[in-house]
XYZ file of C-alpha atoms in Angstrom:
711
model
C 0.223 -0.359 0.259
C 2.801 2.498 0.532
C 5.000 1.726 -2.404
C 0.595 2.666 -4.438
C 0.980 5.622 -2.403
C 4.222 6.786 -3.711
C 3.481 5.551 -7.482
C -0.062 7.687 -6.430
C 1.959 10.927 -5.296
C 4.502 11.032 -7.881
C 1.861 10.584 -10.908
C 2.099 13.993 -13.178
C 6.348 13.781 -12.477
C 5.815 10.197 -14.535
C 3.968 10.868 -16.585
C 5.868 14.346 -17.689
C 8.739 11.528 -17.656
C 6.924 9.114 -19.945
C 6.009 11.699 -22.413
C 9.600 13.101 -22.576
C 11.034 9.729 -22.655
C 8.347 8.507 -25.585
C 8.819 11.996 -27.060
C 12.468 11.130 -27.824
C 11.984 7.710 -28.649
C 9.551 9.532 -31.566
C 12.392 12.054 -32.593
C 14.675 10.096 -33.113
C 13.114 8.052 -35.400
C 12.382 11.285 -37.832
C 15.040 12.560 -37.199
C 16.709 9.292 -38.622
C 14.314 9.615 -41.766
C 14.488 12.936 -41.429
C 18.914 13.030 -41.618
C 19.513 11.845 -44.340
C 17.992 14.506 -46.305
C 19.093 16.984 -44.852
C 22.561 16.462 -45.610
C 24.023 17.475 -48.997
C 22.892 15.720 -51.677
C 25.796 17.789 -54.406
C 28.214 15.518 -56.476
C 30.549 18.144 -57.222
C 31.891 21.815 -57.516
C 32.798 23.980 -59.768
C 33.986 27.402 -59.461
C 31.984 27.587 -56.226
C 28.882 26.054 -58.648
C 27.233 22.417 -57.029
C 25.659 19.955 -59.076
C 23.279 18.390 -56.979
C 23.015 14.690 -56.854
C 19.481 14.597 -58.901
C 21.218 17.376 -62.039
C 23.846 15.451 -62.797
C 21.111 11.857 -63.032
C 19.065 13.438 -65.643
C 22.041 14.792 -67.533
C 23.540 11.441 -67.339
C 20.714 9.712 -68.849
C 20.366 11.691 -70.842
C 23.192 11.240 -72.381
C 22.340 7.758 -72.081
C 19.086 7.855 -74.119
C 21.474 9.236 -76.894
C 23.957 6.754 -76.533
C 20.815 3.788 -76.790
C 19.367 5.640 -79.573
C 22.537 6.375 -82.538
C 23.647 3.096 -80.939
C 20.683 1.154 -81.977
C 20.129 -0.161 -77.649
C 18.067 -1.107 -75.801
C 19.740 -1.086 -72.374
C 23.269 -0.277 -71.202
C 25.943 -2.589 -69.226
C 27.554 -1.854 -66.268
C 30.190 -0.949 -68.283
C 29.467 1.294 -70.281
C 26.796 3.545 -67.589
C 30.908 4.249 -65.823
C 31.787 5.758 -69.028
C 28.882 7.469 -69.544
C 29.089 8.785 -65.982
C 32.272 9.342 -66.643
C 31.904 11.724 -69.730
C 28.931 14.281 -68.462
C 30.876 14.709 -65.473
C 33.891 15.866 -67.426
C 31.533 17.375 -70.226
C 30.250 19.550 -67.516
C 33.254 20.641 -65.276
C 35.057 21.480 -68.853
C 31.638 23.927 -69.928
C 31.557 25.117 -66.669
C 35.394 25.927 -66.884
C 35.015 27.742 -69.809
C 31.513 28.896 -69.378
C 32.580 30.694 -66.761
C 36.417 32.383 -68.787
C 33.936 33.056 -71.978
C 31.487 35.227 -69.836
C 34.425 37.160 -68.971
C 35.637 38.023 -72.061
C 32.127 38.318 -73.966
C 32.351 35.526 -75.320
C 29.074 33.469 -76.919
C 27.222 31.481 -79.385
C 23.943 33.550 -80.983
C 20.976 31.208 -82.378
C 22.386 32.926 -85.629
C 25.809 30.766 -85.426
C 23.477 27.556 -84.910
C 21.367 28.515 -87.835
C 24.811 28.896 -89.660
C 26.338 25.332 -88.550
C 22.502 23.171 -89.139
C 22.647 24.972 -92.331
C 26.298 23.596 -93.492
C 25.886 21.003 -92.825
C 28.920 19.628 -92.282
C 29.455 19.490 -88.157
C 30.510 16.316 -86.923
C 27.352 16.324 -84.295
C 24.792 16.324 -87.181
C 25.954 12.936 -88.436
C 24.933 11.994 -85.616
C 21.383 12.200 -86.144
C 18.735 10.588 -88.027
C 18.519 13.184 -90.272
C 20.910 11.718 -93.129
C 20.056 11.673 -96.326
C 19.229 7.989 -97.340
C 21.357 7.741 -101.028
C 24.323 10.276 -99.868
C 24.481 10.001 -96.322
C 25.194 13.772 -95.599
C 23.255 15.606 -93.341
C 20.104 17.462 -94.382
C 18.623 20.283 -93.022
C 15.198 19.745 -94.749
C 14.775 16.973 -93.259
C 15.278 18.523 -89.757
C 12.965 21.421 -90.574
C 10.325 19.561 -91.531
C 10.807 17.190 -88.518
C 11.055 20.315 -86.061
C 7.672 22.242 -86.798
C 5.958 18.313 -86.576
C 7.303 17.644 -83.722
C 6.168 21.428 -82.733
C 2.680 20.543 -83.511
C 2.966 17.571 -81.731
C 0.581 18.566 -79.055
C -2.504 18.692 -81.526
C -1.548 15.681 -83.760
C -3.609 12.968 -83.585
C -0.511 10.507 -83.963
C -0.486 6.943 -83.051
C 0.915 6.504 -79.492
C 3.958 4.810 -80.452
C 4.772 7.745 -83.211
C 4.431 10.326 -80.614
C 6.886 8.314 -78.102
C 9.369 8.275 -81.105
C 8.279 12.314 -81.518
C 9.082 12.954 -78.028
C 12.733 10.647 -78.172
C 13.964 12.439 -81.365
C 13.774 16.255 -79.796
C 14.781 14.871 -76.942
C 17.831 13.658 -78.914
C 17.169 16.746 -81.044
C 17.524 19.577 -77.927
C 20.834 17.669 -76.901
C 22.726 17.452 -79.982
C 21.417 21.310 -80.404
C 22.639 22.152 -76.114
C 26.002 20.250 -77.504
C 26.484 22.380 -80.530
C 26.767 25.733 -78.331
C 29.083 24.419 -75.759
C 31.418 22.717 -78.971
C 31.460 26.041 -80.202
C 31.617 27.683 -77.726
C 34.495 26.052 -76.595
C 36.487 26.278 -80.105
C 35.453 29.530 -80.071
C 38.231 30.584 -76.525
C 40.883 27.739 -77.891
C 41.261 29.460 -80.555
C 41.293 33.042 -78.776
C 44.721 30.960 -77.465
C 45.478 29.270 -80.314
C 45.991 32.149 -82.298
C 48.110 33.731 -79.791
C 50.968 31.105 -79.981
C 52.742 31.998 -83.633
C 55.016 30.506 -86.006
C 57.916 32.789 -87.754
C 60.169 32.077 -90.172
C 62.913 31.745 -87.910
C 61.228 29.395 -85.915
C 60.678 27.948 -88.584
C 63.491 26.987 -90.679
C 65.242 25.675 -87.012
C 62.734 22.669 -87.207
C 63.543 21.688 -90.247
C 66.698 22.043 -89.781
C 66.126 19.685 -86.726
C 64.127 17.060 -88.315
C 66.455 16.680 -90.961
C 70.180 17.456 -90.501
C 71.837 14.122 -88.837
C 74.308 12.670 -87.342
C 76.280 9.320 -86.940
C 78.139 9.197 -83.926
C 80.674 7.432 -81.944
C 79.346 7.819 -77.705
C 81.771 6.476 -75.105
C 80.504 6.711 -71.383
C 79.773 5.641 -68.200
C 76.564 4.158 -66.778
C 75.550 6.188 -63.771
C 75.452 2.012 -62.032
C 79.026 1.398 -62.379
C 78.651 3.351 -58.817
C 77.864 2.299 -56.519
C 75.493 3.295 -54.779
C 76.632 2.495 -51.315
C 79.443 4.968 -52.296
C 77.304 8.044 -52.097
C 75.664 9.858 -48.708
C 72.492 11.996 -49.543
C 71.271 13.545 -46.546
C 67.798 14.902 -45.390
C 69.044 18.919 -46.102
C 69.626 18.117 -49.580
C 66.371 16.138 -50.443
C 64.568 18.936 -48.307
C 66.397 21.892 -50.757
C 65.248 19.760 -53.815
C 61.841 19.250 -52.520
C 61.544 23.041 -51.938
C 62.359 23.617 -55.855
C 60.545 20.845 -57.059
C 57.892 21.172 -55.067
C 55.250 22.355 -57.090
C 56.001 19.636 -58.641
C 54.133 17.552 -55.668
C 51.157 19.220 -56.158
C 47.574 17.395 -56.663
C 44.189 18.012 -57.511
C 42.182 15.406 -55.554
C 43.075 13.695 -52.727
C 44.804 10.264 -52.631
C 45.083 6.847 -50.462
C 47.553 4.120 -49.666
C 44.807 1.223 -49.759
C 45.867 -2.677 -48.842
C 42.988 -4.970 -49.295
C 42.298 -8.664 -49.611
C 40.557 -9.499 -52.433
C 38.741 -13.347 -52.716
C 37.406 -14.400 -55.932
C 35.201 -17.475 -55.030
C 34.806 -20.055 -57.179
C 33.740 -24.386 -57.263
C 34.892 -26.707 -55.777
C 36.044 -30.095 -57.730
C 32.197 -31.583 -56.152
C 30.244 -28.141 -57.710
C 31.898 -29.490 -61.758
C 31.129 -33.237 -60.781
C 27.253 -31.732 -59.854
C 27.192 -28.894 -63.334
C 28.406 -32.302 -65.101
C 25.951 -34.637 -64.300
C 22.632 -32.547 -64.697
C 23.541 -31.923 -68.196
C 24.724 -35.408 -68.955
C 20.993 -35.957 -67.706
C 19.444 -33.803 -69.572
C 21.565 -34.907 -73.307
C 19.700 -37.917 -72.389
C 16.420 -36.041 -71.583
C 17.071 -33.784 -75.117
C 17.205 -37.157 -77.154
C 13.871 -38.141 -76.215
C 12.564 -34.114 -76.385
C 10.959 -33.825 -79.823
C 8.543 -30.713 -79.334
C 8.247 -27.357 -77.541
C 12.221 -27.148 -76.793
C 12.046 -23.702 -76.267
C 10.565 -24.594 -73.495
C 12.706 -27.661 -72.429
C 16.258 -25.777 -72.672
C 14.772 -22.820 -70.370
C 14.074 -25.755 -67.815
C 18.062 -26.365 -68.083
C 19.255 -23.119 -67.635
C 21.386 -23.098 -70.524
C 23.215 -19.635 -70.806
C 21.395 -19.798 -74.743
C 18.499 -19.762 -75.819
C 16.342 -22.005 -78.330
C 15.269 -19.621 -80.912
C 12.802 -21.519 -83.432
C 14.307 -19.280 -86.549
C 17.764 -19.879 -88.891
C 20.272 -18.767 -87.804
C 23.977 -18.605 -88.777
C 26.693 -20.508 -87.820
C 28.765 -17.507 -86.511
C 25.940 -16.583 -84.251
C 26.709 -19.937 -82.165
C 28.972 -20.501 -78.992
C 32.196 -20.936 -81.162
C 32.064 -24.142 -79.690
C 28.456 -25.666 -81.034
C 30.060 -24.344 -84.389
C 32.763 -25.855 -84.558
C 30.682 -29.485 -84.110
C 28.047 -28.812 -86.294
C 29.599 -29.657 -89.814
C 30.535 -33.295 -87.632
C 26.041 -33.228 -85.850
C 23.830 -35.388 -87.714
C 19.878 -33.843 -87.799
C 18.582 -35.372 -84.298
C 21.818 -36.393 -83.060
C 23.135 -35.454 -79.795
C 26.465 -34.251 -78.977
C 28.003 -34.550 -75.624
C 27.910 -33.922 -73.092
C 31.526 -31.996 -73.288
C 33.751 -29.476 -71.364
C 34.928 -26.202 -73.234
C 37.657 -24.323 -71.167
C 36.746 -21.641 -72.449
C 33.684 -20.562 -70.309
C 34.510 -23.520 -68.352
C 31.171 -24.890 -69.043
C 29.934 -28.070 -69.966
C 27.938 -28.556 -72.628
C 25.137 -31.080 -75.266
C 23.105 -30.019 -78.106
C 20.427 -31.578 -80.594
C 20.585 -30.477 -84.820
C 16.909 -30.043 -85.134
C 17.292 -28.543 -88.597
C 19.692 -27.479 -91.150
C 18.210 -25.279 -93.955
C 18.623 -22.596 -96.521
C 17.724 -19.605 -95.760
C 18.529 -15.986 -96.727
C 20.746 -13.959 -95.138
C 18.313 -10.715 -96.585
C 14.837 -10.272 -97.495
C 12.734 -7.957 -98.975
C 9.407 -7.802 -98.270
C 5.947 -5.417 -97.855
C 3.148 -5.439 -95.589
C -0.452 -4.351 -94.923
C -1.573 -4.432 -90.924
C -4.894 -5.379 -90.615
C -6.250 -4.365 -87.252
C -10.618 -4.042 -86.194
C -12.533 -3.249 -83.672
C -12.914 -7.568 -82.704
C -10.451 -10.601 -83.700
C -13.613 -12.137 -85.609
C -14.188 -8.104 -88.040
C -10.021 -8.106 -88.319
C -10.203 -11.953 -89.822
C -12.994 -11.328 -92.400
C -11.148 -7.702 -93.496
C -7.623 -9.369 -93.940
C -9.724 -12.067 -96.242
C -10.634 -9.383 -98.113
C -7.987 -7.739 -98.636
C -5.631 -11.061 -98.686
C -8.057 -12.332 -101.334
C -7.937 -8.709 -103.780
C -4.543 -9.788 -103.726
C -4.564 -12.486 -105.080
C -7.237 -11.110 -107.801
C -4.636 -9.131 -108.938
C -5.192 -6.099 -106.931
C -2.433 -3.321 -107.383
C -0.690 -4.019 -103.136
C 0.725 -0.215 -102.987
C -3.134 0.933 -104.086
C -5.061 -0.481 -100.717
C -2.103 -0.466 -98.603
C -2.740 3.439 -99.011
C -6.807 2.559 -98.504
C -5.323 1.948 -95.100
C -2.913 4.452 -94.481
C -0.419 2.908 -94.983
C 2.832 2.833 -97.653
C 3.141 -0.813 -98.953
C 6.988 0.269 -99.746
C 9.017 -2.417 -99.628
C 11.444 -3.246 -97.014
C 14.668 -4.775 -96.646
C 15.744 -6.822 -92.892
C 18.905 -8.505 -92.191
C 19.303 -11.983 -90.175
C 21.960 -9.237 -88.572
C 18.401 -7.865 -86.976
C 17.132 -10.915 -85.555
C 20.411 -13.152 -85.391
C 21.430 -13.697 -81.430
C 18.374 -11.892 -80.852
C 15.638 -13.173 -78.203
C 12.602 -14.196 -79.739
C 8.841 -14.530 -78.624
C 6.620 -16.845 -80.542
C 4.919 -13.772 -82.418
C 9.122 -12.752 -84.285
C 9.966 -16.022 -84.977
C 6.339 -16.898 -86.152
C 6.997 -13.785 -88.353
C 10.574 -14.493 -89.386
C 9.868 -18.166 -90.266
C 6.990 -16.714 -92.897
C 9.285 -14.852 -94.311
C 11.843 -17.706 -94.733
C 9.266 -19.963 -95.963
C 7.211 -17.612 -98.490
C 8.621 -18.135 -101.853
C 8.864 -14.817 -103.677
C 5.892 -12.883 -105.115
C 3.681 -15.122 -102.479
C 1.096 -13.473 -101.178
C 0.314 -14.606 -97.336
C -2.333 -13.934 -94.428
C -0.437 -13.537 -91.350
C -2.078 -13.386 -87.431
C 0.124 -11.781 -85.383
C -1.484 -11.521 -81.893
C -4.491 -9.612 -82.632
C -3.743 -8.713 -85.312
C -2.942 -9.663 -89.463
C -0.186 -8.858 -91.719
C -0.495 -9.872 -95.343
C 2.520 -10.027 -96.775
C 4.525 -10.255 -100.051
C 8.071 -11.537 -100.822
C 9.540 -8.911 -103.059
C 13.136 -10.309 -103.087
C 15.887 -12.921 -100.997
C 19.435 -12.729 -100.824
C 22.410 -13.993 -99.799
C 21.562 -18.292 -99.162
C 23.569 -20.374 -96.988
C 23.006 -23.201 -94.378
C 21.004 -21.774 -91.642
C 20.477 -24.237 -88.166
C 18.106 -24.359 -85.675
C 20.038 -26.418 -82.720
C 19.040 -26.898 -79.506
C 21.566 -26.196 -76.777
C 22.098 -27.279 -73.310
C 25.722 -24.989 -72.560
C 25.882 -24.333 -67.830
C 28.798 -22.818 -67.380
C 30.020 -24.560 -63.881
C 29.363 -21.734 -61.157
C 30.172 -22.479 -57.486
C 26.910 -23.903 -54.894
C 25.702 -21.898 -51.944
C 27.454 -24.458 -49.881
C 30.574 -23.342 -51.566
C 29.926 -19.710 -50.976
C 29.621 -20.284 -48.079
C 32.666 -22.118 -46.935
C 34.534 -19.233 -48.873
C 32.373 -16.884 -46.398
C 32.776 -18.382 -42.851
C 36.672 -18.594 -43.473
C 37.419 -15.615 -44.269
C 34.570 -14.220 -42.709
C 36.688 -15.417 -39.752
C 39.856 -14.007 -40.301
C 38.329 -11.006 -40.393
C 37.454 -11.085 -37.299
C 40.299 -12.529 -35.865
C 42.972 -9.764 -37.576
C 41.596 -5.983 -36.899
C 44.596 -3.985 -37.927
C 47.165 -4.660 -41.252
C 49.556 -5.355 -38.601
C 47.561 -8.475 -38.234
C 46.345 -8.503 -41.467
C 49.843 -8.546 -42.575
C 51.043 -11.330 -40.490
C 48.863 -14.176 -40.792
C 47.718 -13.057 -44.235
C 49.385 -15.574 -46.469
C 49.038 -17.961 -43.630
C 45.542 -18.213 -44.531
C 45.606 -18.506 -48.219
C 44.882 -15.049 -49.006
C 47.346 -12.190 -50.572
C 47.604 -8.504 -48.708
C 47.336 -6.658 -51.846
C 49.222 -2.981 -51.784
C 47.348 0.178 -53.910
C 49.026 4.012 -53.606
C 46.442 7.333 -55.187
C 43.741 5.429 -55.047
C 41.453 8.135 -55.951
C 37.818 8.206 -56.012
C 37.095 8.438 -59.454
C 38.018 5.525 -60.450
C 35.275 4.298 -59.438
C 35.911 0.113 -57.779
C 38.191 -0.955 -54.861
C 41.153 -3.410 -56.781
C 38.963 -2.940 -60.028
C 35.810 -5.352 -58.436
C 32.614 -4.238 -59.470
C 29.782 -3.169 -57.318
C 32.419 -1.815 -54.303
C 30.886 1.601 -53.543
C 30.984 0.318 -50.136
C 34.276 -0.389 -50.103
C 35.240 3.360 -51.098
C 32.913 5.492 -49.625
C 34.715 3.097 -46.754
C 38.444 4.008 -48.219
C 36.984 7.778 -48.304
C 35.999 7.903 -45.054
C 38.100 5.663 -42.785
C 41.363 7.301 -40.475
C 45.077 5.011 -41.088
C 45.310 2.271 -39.542
C 41.685 1.269 -39.333
C 40.288 -1.882 -40.942
C 36.853 -2.103 -43.074
C 34.461 -4.763 -42.556
C 34.196 -7.667 -44.639
C 32.350 -7.281 -48.110
C 30.246 -8.728 -50.209
C 30.899 -7.151 -54.235
C 31.730 -8.163 -57.722
C 28.556 -10.378 -59.241
C 28.107 -12.350 -56.155
C 31.377 -13.884 -56.318
C 33.679 -11.438 -54.767
C 34.608 -10.978 -51.174
C 36.854 -8.382 -49.822
C 38.725 -6.845 -47.399
C 40.097 -3.072 -47.122
C 43.243 -0.830 -44.976
C 43.610 2.629 -45.043
C 47.556 3.075 -44.571
C 48.125 6.546 -45.879
C 45.974 9.572 -46.509
C 47.615 12.053 -50.058
C 45.581 15.267 -49.481
C 45.052 17.349 -52.524
C 48.439 20.301 -52.488
C 51.097 19.685 -52.300
C 52.735 15.775 -52.001
C 54.820 15.035 -47.899
C 58.493 15.274 -48.429
C 57.924 12.012 -46.848
C 56.353 10.333 -49.475
C 58.090 11.575 -52.657
C 61.619 11.669 -50.087
C 63.048 8.456 -51.959
C 62.378 9.125 -55.682
C 64.664 13.088 -54.661
C 67.298 10.391 -52.939
C 67.949 9.099 -56.610
C 67.690 12.022 -58.178
C 71.075 13.360 -56.257
C 72.168 10.346 -55.853
C 72.468 10.962 -59.826
C 73.297 14.250 -59.573
C 76.096 13.062 -57.692
C 77.412 10.185 -59.708
C 77.375 13.155 -63.112
C 79.439 15.142 -61.040
C 82.241 12.720 -59.822
C 82.575 11.102 -63.377
C 82.427 14.359 -64.993
C 85.292 15.863 -62.978
C 87.115 12.202 -63.495
C 86.347 13.377 -67.705
C 87.281 16.829 -66.814
C 89.934 17.274 -69.466
C 90.055 14.605 -71.657
C 89.701 15.191 -75.647
C 89.827 11.507 -77.319
C 87.106 8.422 -76.400
C 89.608 6.221 -76.150
C 90.353 7.823 -72.611
C 86.316 7.270 -71.735
C 86.989 3.628 -72.496
C 88.773 2.771 -70.659
C 87.358 4.165 -67.054
C 85.852 1.281 -65.182
C 81.959 0.450 -66.019
C 82.965 1.884 -69.624
C 80.158 1.512 -72.640
C 80.887 2.645 -76.231
C 78.029 1.870 -79.039
C 78.021 3.389 -82.679
C 74.431 5.585 -83.648
C 73.135 6.312 -86.483
C 70.777 9.223 -87.215
C 70.842 11.034 -84.520
C 69.371 14.200 -85.094
C 68.625 17.452 -82.646
C 64.084 16.960 -82.742
C 64.402 13.116 -81.735
C 65.782 11.827 -78.336
C 68.931 9.597 -79.638
C 68.364 5.867 -77.969
C 71.976 4.322 -76.219
C 71.487 0.471 -76.561
C 74.277 -0.396 -74.744
C 73.082 2.159 -71.506
C 69.676 1.023 -72.598
C 68.079 5.152 -72.320
C 67.013 7.635 -74.086
C 69.101 10.886 -73.775
C 67.362 13.631 -75.654
C 70.713 15.484 -74.671
C 72.900 13.734 -77.199
C 71.215 15.019 -79.900
C 72.067 18.883 -79.316
C 75.273 18.007 -78.369
C 75.648 16.314 -81.365
C 73.678 18.965 -83.932
C 76.100 22.004 -82.225
C 79.809 19.174 -82.226
C 81.510 19.346 -85.986
C 82.836 16.206 -87.723
C 85.650 14.222 -86.168
C 85.702 16.480 -83.044
C 85.042 15.346 -79.635
C 82.767 16.831 -77.289
C 82.912 17.741 -73.846
C 81.609 16.181 -71.432
C 78.048 15.291 -71.481
C 75.853 14.300 -68.509
C 72.072 12.468 -69.817
C 69.551 10.106 -67.816
C 71.858 7.000 -67.204
C 75.695 8.325 -67.483
C 78.422 10.639 -68.359
C 79.145 10.267 -72.029
C 81.736 12.027 -74.700
C 80.822 12.088 -78.011
C 82.726 12.167 -82.008
C 80.662 13.214 -85.136
C 81.836 10.730 -87.532
C 79.612 12.064 -90.706
C 76.937 14.866 -91.022
C 74.013 14.802 -93.442
C 70.504 15.165 -94.563
C 67.521 13.648 -95.510
C 66.322 14.492 -99.124
C 63.098 16.041 -97.929
C 62.943 19.619 -99.673
C 62.135 22.694 -96.951
C 58.453 24.396 -97.161
C 58.643 27.850 -95.382
C 54.924 27.776 -95.727
C 54.659 23.821 -94.346
C 56.685 23.586 -91.317
C 54.810 27.007 -89.842
C 51.631 25.295 -91.087
C 53.395 22.338 -88.854
C 54.500 24.413 -85.654
C 51.540 26.393 -85.580
C 50.041 23.292 -85.016
C 51.999 21.887 -82.496
C 50.775 25.458 -80.342
C 46.912 25.030 -80.830
C 47.252 20.996 -79.834
C 50.472 22.652 -76.814
C 47.846 25.627 -76.294
C 44.113 22.483 -75.467
C 46.301 22.299 -72.628
C 44.472 24.962 -71.085
C 42.205 23.746 -69.863
C 44.306 22.162 -67.119
C 45.620 25.730 -65.701
C 42.207 25.829 -65.849
C 40.742 23.033 -64.139
C 42.950 23.735 -60.848
C 41.993 26.912 -60.962
C 38.632 26.225 -60.268
C 38.728 23.862 -56.735
C 36.645 20.958 -58.358
C 35.152 18.988 -55.470
C 34.277 15.277 -57.062
C 32.262 13.327 -55.063
C 30.154 11.435 -56.809
C 31.357 8.238 -55.285
C 28.823 8.667 -52.216
C 25.944 8.705 -54.691
C 27.220 6.254 -57.579
């Protein structure tokens, strides 16, 4: 009773406490829902202008549709999508960089300029549009103008839905082309402005010609730096620091990179898995021998990697291992089971039919569709009868709102594609129908009146039922690999532990330096975005959780070694390279001191570790390759150009050693000097060099790329 009385006396307080607890619980869940949407949703930034993930996705979708339309694709692979995302990002960055500079300079692209480009019709982008003359393949501006008129009136037209959809896609394509035309024209204007400031002159043209056409044959003697032991050359930290400060700009990196180490396990089939697949294919081959109908359904039940086509196809669209065995297999004979090492599969197949069929067919058709199936059949029968009685095909087609024009179709359009029953029925009708005959073919809810006009390129074609089963790991095999690796990851939570124990557990710890987020995949393995995000959120020394990645066939763990921030590389990360350079310079100084006063190659050849060779056709403009030193030495060409015949040069400091040369002879190539041609070449070279302006703009634009967080 005392306890109950105490609770009653504290009632208001308890209500408040419980209320606060409930509020905290509800607010906590609400925060979990709202928090991700309150954070930044930007994939990057250029010159302070942010690009949202939504806008970037729109650009990717737009370009993806363009790629599919211009290449006749229904879908894109993961690799193609990744490439598209990179291209879209790079185009966006470049356009933003140029637009900012163009605005400062007052550069614009007017509607009149775009119209002039379209009227001229030679721009490469215009050749990627469907608006081309069928006979010449050239861009047809009149065809474009007609389309734009129809597209503008699309909402007021009575076109069937499928045509409206087609026009909308074509309209989106043209909008993309026009936008890209503006961007590329603006970029050309800006680049021309820069390249025209780099001009050639007759003096530089003549020097360039001489540097390319005047050549020397040389005797070369020298001492490679490898002849001096590294241990005899001391390099101090102060010397490394001084050289670092001299070359600091060379060690500037634009984006953050990270040094990682990772273990990547690819799960592979066990011996038991292989045996199970072999036994299954053996059983399927026995069933295939007794199958006489509905091969498509049977092949589908086997899990074959090759679906059955009820249309005869050319040998070259079949798997190469099957194609190689066709000629030694009789109709209705079972070949297999057999193992194919090329794609690691067990196989069996049965030739259902071998026919001679055309590779190209010309036909015309009238599509017949009425209110219901019965009326459709009645109308189709009347049209068919009229044609049989001599009616004009084209006139009848026009009566029903169609052209009736003949069209060529190639076997490439259906061979290798997955066809449903209706498509197979249509194509088989084209193949089997005699030329000039007319057929009334029911396809779905409609009828087609078909007339084959011509056939070309007859060749042997096959109907083949193929059971192709790639050897894949079983669920048990994957679980065994997962459990073993999971235990290793749980027991080795530091880089030191992983380094110590990886090898004895059968794993390899792979180092990867300067890994950037723009690489998309860790270790080149697909579906590693979560691992990538972890890498750029982790601290040095941390080890990631286990990731399941690839095509559900990889297991991975990643460790972060070091972070290289955007900006100047830390001196310690480049110290070894600098020490090597300082050591080489000290060796060069030592060798040149020893050669001081030498006036013959014989003196050089007498030195310890000396090498010698004859080098022919050395020019100023091309680096000489010294085979005995296994090095390219550009400076040799410069000395050869200034050294007279039979004279011996002073000691020359090269990339791989110190040399002296003696010029044996000099001559010229047969090329005739053309001042205008040389100046044009130099101007073109200057234009190519000026194209590097985008790199300078990039460095000044504070570009941020965080696509890896979203894509």
